[in-house]
Amino acid sequence: MKDKLESLRKEFTKEIQAVANSLDVEALEVKYLGKKGPVQQLMKFLKDATPEERPKLGKSINDLKIEFSEKINEKLSAFQNKEWEKQLEEEKIDVTIPGRRRFPGAKHLVNKVLDEVIDILIEMGFSVQYGPEIDTDYYNFKALNFAPNHPAMDMQDTFYITDDVLLRTHTSNIQTRFMEGHKPPIRIIAPGRAYRNEDVNARSHVFFHQVEALYVDKGVNFSDLISTMEKFVQELFDPSIEMKFRPSYFPFVEPGMEVDIRCLVCEGVGCPVCKHTGWLEVAGAGMVHPEVLKNGGIDPEEFSGYAWGMGIERLVMLKYGIKDIRIFTENDQRFLRQFV
Ligand code: PHE
């Protein structure tokens, strides 16, 4: 019996010296001190021992058990301390590392330029009005002298919501709406979004911003229009900016024209933004058509006016040398953050 205890002690001592971590120690505890372990087995021999031997034997087995369990606890706490330290070391937080800055968000580049445009025009004497983005085809088309079945009213160009409700295709929907409630002199701008059911490419999008200008008073003439636009564009860009006025047709102006600016993206050499012409169309403009004044309740015999509608994205592209209009709506932070 004594030999048995001795060899068990030897075996245990050898094994406990070889353990590598606290899990091994725990496994060893189960192996030696568990219900089916050797120490428990030894207890069974007690009943075969003589009554004289039994207490002594019982004590030796019990001592062995205590010895094993002490050694196990000792090892276990040693490992646990080490493991704990290691974990602390690994999970150490360096409080001196600078925090990650939260980005509070900022105005979109298009809105920034829009603000600039609005400021310049306010300075020039215009006041700001907002028209609805969802409007009837009366204010978007009919009141603006579009003939029934005009191609612009076609499903291809316009997002219709119902037969006569639509997403405005331009900010010109403000024109007769405002005239209806106001007497000249009228000198307003109407900034906002417009929508067109068109193919998206580098220069055009289904969603864009415009600023409409409308000036109605006695004796407003074409040179007022030209000089005001020139002054505005010079303020926004540079006094040396090159502009070009081309005759064009819009049902709500007569005469009508389109306004081009020398492409600043390619310096006029030709690029995809200016369709390789060196010029970029930025606005439609003209003298308010007598029919439109009439539709707004204004006597065209007494008053005249001019109007223009300018594409804001185009102006932003020119100002910042941006080659693709699609980037404005992609929400790519790498782009947006450059203009914070
Ligand atoms: N509304 C026209 C467009 O979106 C532009 C325009 C406005 C033309 C005012 C003439 C007068 O193309």
Short mmCIF file of C-alpha atoms in Angstrom, two decimals, residues 6-298:
data_model
loop_
_atom_site.label_atom_id
_atom_site.label_comp_id
_atom_site.label_asym_id
_atom_site.label_seq_id
_atom_site.Cartn_x
_atom_site.Cartn_y
_atom_site.Cartn_z
CA GLU A 6 4.61 6.47 -3.21
CA SER A 7 4.42 5.66 -6.91
CA LEU A 8 1.26 7.73 -7.25
CA ARG A 9 3.02 10.67 -5.60
CA LYS A 10 5.97 10.27 -7.98
CA GLU A 11 3.72 10.08 -11.00
CA PHE A 12 1.76 13.13 -9.87
CA THR A 13 4.88 15.14 -9.12
CA LYS A 14 6.26 14.40 -12.54
CA GLU A 15 3.06 15.37 -14.25
CA ILE A 16 2.49 18.55 -12.34
CA GLN A 17 5.97 19.75 -13.18
CA ALA A 18 5.22 19.33 -16.87
CA VAL A 19 2.01 21.37 -17.03
CA ALA A 20 2.04 24.41 -19.30
CA ASN A 21 -1.02 26.40 -18.30
CA SER A 22 -3.97 26.61 -15.96
CA LEU A 23 -6.12 24.43 -18.20
CA ASP A 24 -3.59 21.61 -17.88
CA VAL A 25 -3.63 22.02 -14.11
CA GLU A 26 -7.38 21.78 -14.04
CA ALA A 27 -7.24 18.65 -16.18
CA LEU A 28 -4.71 17.17 -13.75
CA GLU A 29 -7.01 17.89 -10.83
CA VAL A 30 -9.80 15.95 -12.49
CA LYS A 31 -7.42 13.14 -13.37
CA TYR A 32 -6.00 12.63 -9.85
CA LEU A 33 -8.66 13.93 -7.51
CA GLY A 34 -11.77 13.24 -9.56
CA LYS A 35 -14.37 10.65 -8.60
CA LYS A 36 -12.78 8.04 -10.81
CA GLY A 37 -9.25 9.15 -10.06
CA PRO A 38 -6.55 7.03 -8.31
CA VAL A 39 -6.89 8.71 -4.90
CA GLN A 40 -10.54 7.83 -4.78
CA GLN A 41 -9.69 4.29 -5.91
CA LEU A 42 -7.28 3.93 -3.00
CA MET A 43 -10.10 4.66 -0.57
CA LYS A 44 -11.71 1.41 -1.70
CA PHE A 45 -8.78 -0.53 -0.26
CA LEU A 46 -9.56 0.83 3.18
CA LYS A 47 -12.31 -1.67 3.75
CA ASP A 48 -9.87 -4.57 3.16
CA ALA A 49 -7.46 -3.21 5.77
CA THR A 50 -7.45 -4.48 9.29
CA PRO A 51 -9.14 -2.30 11.91
CA GLU A 52 -5.72 -1.40 13.34
CA GLU A 53 -4.26 -0.40 10.02
CA ARG A 54 -7.32 1.46 8.78
CA PRO A 55 -6.93 4.83 10.60
CA LYS A 56 -3.30 5.10 9.65
CA LEU A 57 -3.94 4.18 6.05
CA GLY A 58 -6.90 6.50 5.90
CA LYS A 59 -4.74 9.31 7.15
CA SER A 60 -1.97 8.63 4.58
CA ILE A 61 -4.49 8.68 1.73
CA ASN A 62 -6.03 11.82 3.06
CA ASP A 63 -2.62 13.47 3.42
CA LEU A 64 -1.85 12.57 -0.17
CA LYS A 65 -5.12 14.08 -1.23
CA ILE A 66 -4.36 17.30 0.66
CA GLU A 67 -0.84 17.37 -0.74
CA PHE A 68 -2.08 16.98 -4.32
CA SER A 69 -4.72 19.56 -3.88
CA GLU A 70 -2.29 22.06 -2.34
CA LYS A 71 0.17 21.59 -5.18
CA ILE A 72 -2.61 21.96 -7.68
CA ASN A 73 -3.84 25.18 -6.09
CA GLU A 74 -0.36 26.53 -5.91
CA LYS A 75 0.30 25.87 -9.59
CA LEU A 76 -3.12 27.11 -10.54
CA SER A 77 -2.73 30.46 -8.86
CA ALA A 78 0.78 30.85 -10.27
CA PHE A 79 -0.50 30.26 -13.79
CA GLN A 80 -3.57 32.36 -13.28
CA ASN A 81 -1.47 35.29 -12.11
CA LYS A 82 0.79 34.98 -15.11
CA GLU A 83 -2.10 34.63 -17.51
CA TRP A 84 -3.87 37.56 -15.94
CA GLU A 85 -0.74 39.69 -16.30
CA LYS A 86 -0.36 38.65 -19.89
CA GLN A 87 -3.93 39.54 -20.62
CA LEU A 88 -3.53 42.90 -18.95
CA GLU A 89 -0.42 43.55 -20.98
CA GLU A 90 -2.09 42.59 -24.23
CA GLU A 91 -5.25 44.53 -23.60
CA LYS A 92 -3.47 47.58 -22.34
CA ILE A 93 -5.13 50.81 -23.43
CA ASP A 94 -2.79 53.57 -24.43
CA VAL A 95 -4.58 56.61 -23.11
CA THR A 96 -2.09 58.90 -24.81
CA ILE A 97 -3.21 57.90 -28.33
CA PRO A 98 -5.12 60.84 -29.80
CA GLY A 99 -8.86 60.16 -30.11
CA ARG A 100 -10.52 59.55 -33.44
CA ARG A 101 -12.14 62.82 -34.38
CA ARG A 102 -15.84 62.65 -35.02
CA PHE A 103 -16.71 64.28 -38.32
CA PRO A 104 -19.58 66.63 -37.60
CA GLY A 105 -20.77 66.86 -41.21
CA ALA A 106 -20.67 69.93 -43.40
CA LYS A 107 -22.47 71.72 -46.15
CA HIS A 108 -22.39 69.99 -49.52
CA LEU A 109 -20.26 71.76 -52.13
CA VAL A 110 -23.33 72.38 -54.29
CA ASN A 111 -25.09 74.09 -51.41
CA LYS A 112 -22.01 76.11 -50.62
CA VAL A 113 -21.85 77.51 -54.14
CA LEU A 114 -25.62 77.97 -54.12
CA ASP A 115 -25.25 80.11 -50.98
CA GLU A 116 -22.57 82.14 -52.69
CA VAL A 117 -24.78 82.63 -55.75
CA ILE A 118 -27.69 83.70 -53.57
CA ASP A 119 -25.52 86.15 -51.62
CA ILE A 120 -24.29 87.82 -54.81
CA LEU A 121 -27.81 88.15 -56.19
CA ILE A 122 -29.21 89.50 -52.93
CA GLU A 123 -26.46 92.07 -53.02
CA MET A 124 -27.61 92.98 -56.53
CA GLY A 125 -31.12 93.67 -55.29
CA PHE A 126 -33.00 90.38 -55.72
CA SER A 127 -35.04 88.78 -52.96
CA VAL A 128 -35.28 85.03 -52.46
CA GLN A 129 -38.45 83.03 -53.08
CA TYR A 130 -38.98 79.30 -53.09
CA GLY A 131 -41.30 77.44 -55.43
CA PRO A 132 -42.57 73.89 -54.90
CA GLU A 133 -40.56 70.94 -56.24
CA ILE A 134 -43.77 69.03 -56.82
CA ASP A 135 -46.03 71.13 -58.96
CA THR A 136 -48.85 70.98 -61.47
CA ASP A 137 -48.14 70.90 -65.16
CA TYR A 138 -49.96 74.22 -65.32
CA TYR A 139 -47.19 76.15 -63.51
CA ASN A 140 -44.37 74.06 -64.92
CA PHE A 141 -45.57 74.15 -68.54
CA LYS A 142 -48.92 75.60 -69.57
CA ALA A 143 -48.64 78.97 -67.82
CA LEU A 144 -45.18 79.25 -69.37
CA ASN A 145 -46.64 79.19 -72.85
CA PHE A 146 -45.69 75.61 -73.71
CA ALA A 147 -47.97 74.51 -76.54
CA PRO A 148 -50.03 71.41 -75.79
CA ASN A 149 -47.95 68.38 -76.83
CA HIS A 150 -44.69 70.31 -76.58
CA PRO A 151 -41.90 67.68 -76.57
CA ALA A 152 -40.61 68.85 -73.17
CA MET A 153 -43.88 67.74 -71.59
CA ASP A 154 -43.32 64.26 -72.91
CA MET A 155 -42.92 61.40 -70.48
CA GLN A 156 -39.30 61.12 -71.58
CA ASP A 157 -38.32 64.43 -70.03
CA THR A 158 -40.67 64.76 -67.13
CA PHE A 159 -41.29 62.67 -64.04
CA TYR A 160 -45.05 62.71 -63.78
CA ILE A 161 -46.68 61.77 -60.50
CA THR A 162 -50.21 61.89 -61.85
CA ASP A 163 -51.54 63.15 -65.19
CA ASP A 164 -51.10 66.74 -64.11
CA VAL A 165 -48.78 66.63 -61.11
CA LEU A 166 -45.06 66.37 -61.69
CA LEU A 167 -41.57 66.95 -60.35
CA ARG A 168 -40.71 70.39 -61.68
CA THR A 169 -38.36 70.26 -64.63
CA HIS A 170 -37.07 73.77 -63.91
CA THR A 171 -37.31 76.54 -61.36
CA SER A 172 -39.30 78.58 -63.90
CA ASN A 173 -42.43 77.22 -62.20
CA ILE A 174 -42.00 80.16 -59.80
CA GLN A 175 -42.65 82.73 -62.54
CA THR A 176 -46.43 83.01 -62.97
CA ARG A 177 -47.02 81.62 -59.49
CA PHE A 178 -45.23 84.64 -58.06
CA MET A 179 -46.67 87.14 -60.55
CA GLU A 180 -50.19 86.05 -59.59
CA GLY A 181 -49.77 87.36 -56.08
CA HIS A 182 -47.49 90.34 -56.66
CA LYS A 183 -47.48 93.56 -58.59
CA PRO A 184 -44.36 94.83 -60.35
CA PRO A 185 -41.69 95.76 -59.60
CA ILE A 186 -40.79 92.11 -59.16
CA ARG A 187 -37.16 91.28 -58.64
CA ILE A 188 -36.78 87.75 -57.27
CA ILE A 189 -34.54 84.74 -57.45
CA ALA A 190 -35.77 81.20 -56.84
CA PRO A 191 -33.09 78.66 -55.99
CA GLY A 192 -33.90 74.97 -55.75
CA ARG A 193 -33.90 71.50 -57.17
CA ALA A 194 -35.21 70.39 -60.53
CA TYR A 195 -35.70 66.94 -62.04
CA ARG A 196 -35.54 65.56 -65.57
CA ASN A 197 -36.10 62.11 -66.87
CA GLU A 198 -32.89 62.09 -68.92
CA ASP A 199 -29.89 59.91 -69.44
CA VAL A 200 -27.29 60.48 -66.77
CA ASN A 201 -23.82 61.35 -68.05
CA ALA A 202 -20.80 63.48 -67.10
CA ARG A 203 -22.67 66.74 -67.78
CA SER A 204 -26.33 65.99 -67.09
CA HIS A 205 -28.22 64.39 -64.27
CA VAL A 206 -31.85 63.60 -63.51
CA PHE A 207 -31.51 65.73 -60.39
CA PHE A 208 -29.88 69.13 -60.30
CA HIS A 209 -30.15 72.67 -58.92
CA GLN A 210 -31.09 75.89 -60.62
CA VAL A 211 -31.42 79.50 -59.71
CA GLU A 212 -34.20 81.31 -61.45
CA ALA A 213 -34.14 85.06 -61.70
CA LEU A 214 -37.17 87.14 -62.60
CA TYR A 215 -37.28 90.89 -63.02
CA VAL A 216 -40.49 92.60 -64.11
CA ASP A 217 -40.99 96.33 -64.15
CA LYS A 218 -41.65 99.22 -66.49
CA GLY A 219 -39.04 99.44 -69.24
CA VAL A 220 -36.96 96.37 -68.40
CA ASN A 221 -34.92 95.60 -71.51
CA PHE A 222 -32.51 93.13 -73.04
CA SER A 223 -29.38 95.04 -72.10
CA ASP A 224 -30.51 94.97 -68.44
CA LEU A 225 -30.55 91.20 -68.77
CA ILE A 226 -27.13 90.94 -70.41
CA SER A 227 -25.42 93.35 -68.05
CA THR A 228 -26.92 91.78 -64.92
CA MET A 229 -25.86 88.29 -65.98
CA GLU A 230 -22.40 89.46 -66.87
CA LYS A 231 -22.00 91.25 -63.59
CA PHE A 232 -23.21 88.20 -61.69
CA VAL A 233 -20.88 85.79 -63.47
CA GLN A 234 -17.92 88.12 -62.98
CA GLU A 235 -18.69 88.31 -59.28
CA LEU A 236 -18.92 84.55 -58.97
CA PHE A 237 -15.82 83.76 -61.03
CA ASP A 238 -13.51 86.51 -62.11
CA PRO A 239 -13.86 89.78 -64.06
CA SER A 240 -11.91 88.20 -66.92
CA ILE A 241 -14.41 85.39 -67.37
CA GLU A 242 -15.47 84.85 -71.00
CA MET A 243 -19.18 84.56 -71.75
CA LYS A 244 -21.13 83.92 -74.90
CA PHE A 245 -24.83 84.56 -75.60
CA ARG A 246 -26.46 82.38 -78.24
CA PRO A 247 -30.00 82.84 -79.59
CA SER A 248 -32.17 79.98 -78.45
CA TYR A 249 -35.79 79.06 -78.01
CA PHE A 250 -37.82 78.70 -74.80
CA PRO A 251 -41.60 79.13 -75.09
CA PHE A 252 -41.69 81.48 -72.11
CA VAL A 253 -39.21 84.08 -73.38
CA GLU A 254 -38.92 86.18 -76.51
CA PRO A 255 -36.22 86.67 -77.54
CA GLY A 256 -34.54 83.75 -75.85
CA MET A 257 -30.93 82.74 -75.53
CA GLU A 258 -28.51 80.36 -73.96
CA VAL A 259 -25.52 81.52 -72.00
CA ASP A 260 -22.17 79.80 -72.28
CA ILE A 261 -19.06 80.26 -70.19
CA ARG A 262 -15.57 79.45 -71.41
CA CYS A 263 -14.83 76.01 -70.01
CA LEU A 264 -12.49 76.47 -67.07
CA VAL A 265 -12.01 72.73 -66.62
CA CYS A 266 -9.96 72.50 -69.83
CA GLU A 267 -9.27 76.23 -70.32
CA GLY A 268 -11.26 76.06 -73.53
CA VAL A 269 -9.15 73.37 -75.16
CA GLY A 270 -11.99 70.86 -75.14
CA CYS A 271 -12.93 68.13 -72.66
CA PRO A 272 -15.88 65.84 -71.90
CA VAL A 273 -17.40 68.46 -69.58
CA CYS A 274 -17.75 70.99 -72.44
CA LYS A 275 -18.39 68.28 -75.04
CA HIS A 276 -15.05 69.27 -76.58
CA THR A 277 -16.37 72.70 -77.62
CA GLY A 278 -14.45 74.78 -75.09
CA TRP A 279 -17.74 76.27 -73.84
CA LEU A 280 -20.24 75.15 -71.23
CA GLU A 281 -23.87 76.11 -71.29
CA VAL A 282 -24.80 77.40 -67.86
CA ALA A 283 -28.13 79.18 -68.32
CA GLY A 284 -31.19 79.81 -70.40
CA ALA A 285 -32.47 83.39 -70.45
CA GLY A 286 -34.61 85.90 -72.27
CA MET A 287 -37.31 88.55 -72.12
CA VAL A 288 -40.45 87.25 -70.43
CA HIS A 289 -43.01 86.36 -73.12
CA PRO A 290 -46.12 88.63 -73.14
CA GLU A 291 -48.32 85.53 -72.76
CA VAL A 292 -46.51 84.59 -69.57
CA LEU A 293 -46.96 88.08 -68.13
CA LYS A 294 -50.67 87.84 -69.01
CA ASN A 295 -50.91 84.42 -67.35
CA GLY A 296 -49.41 86.02 -64.26
CA GLY A 297 -51.98 88.82 -64.33
CA ILE A 298 -49.55 91.47 -65.54
#
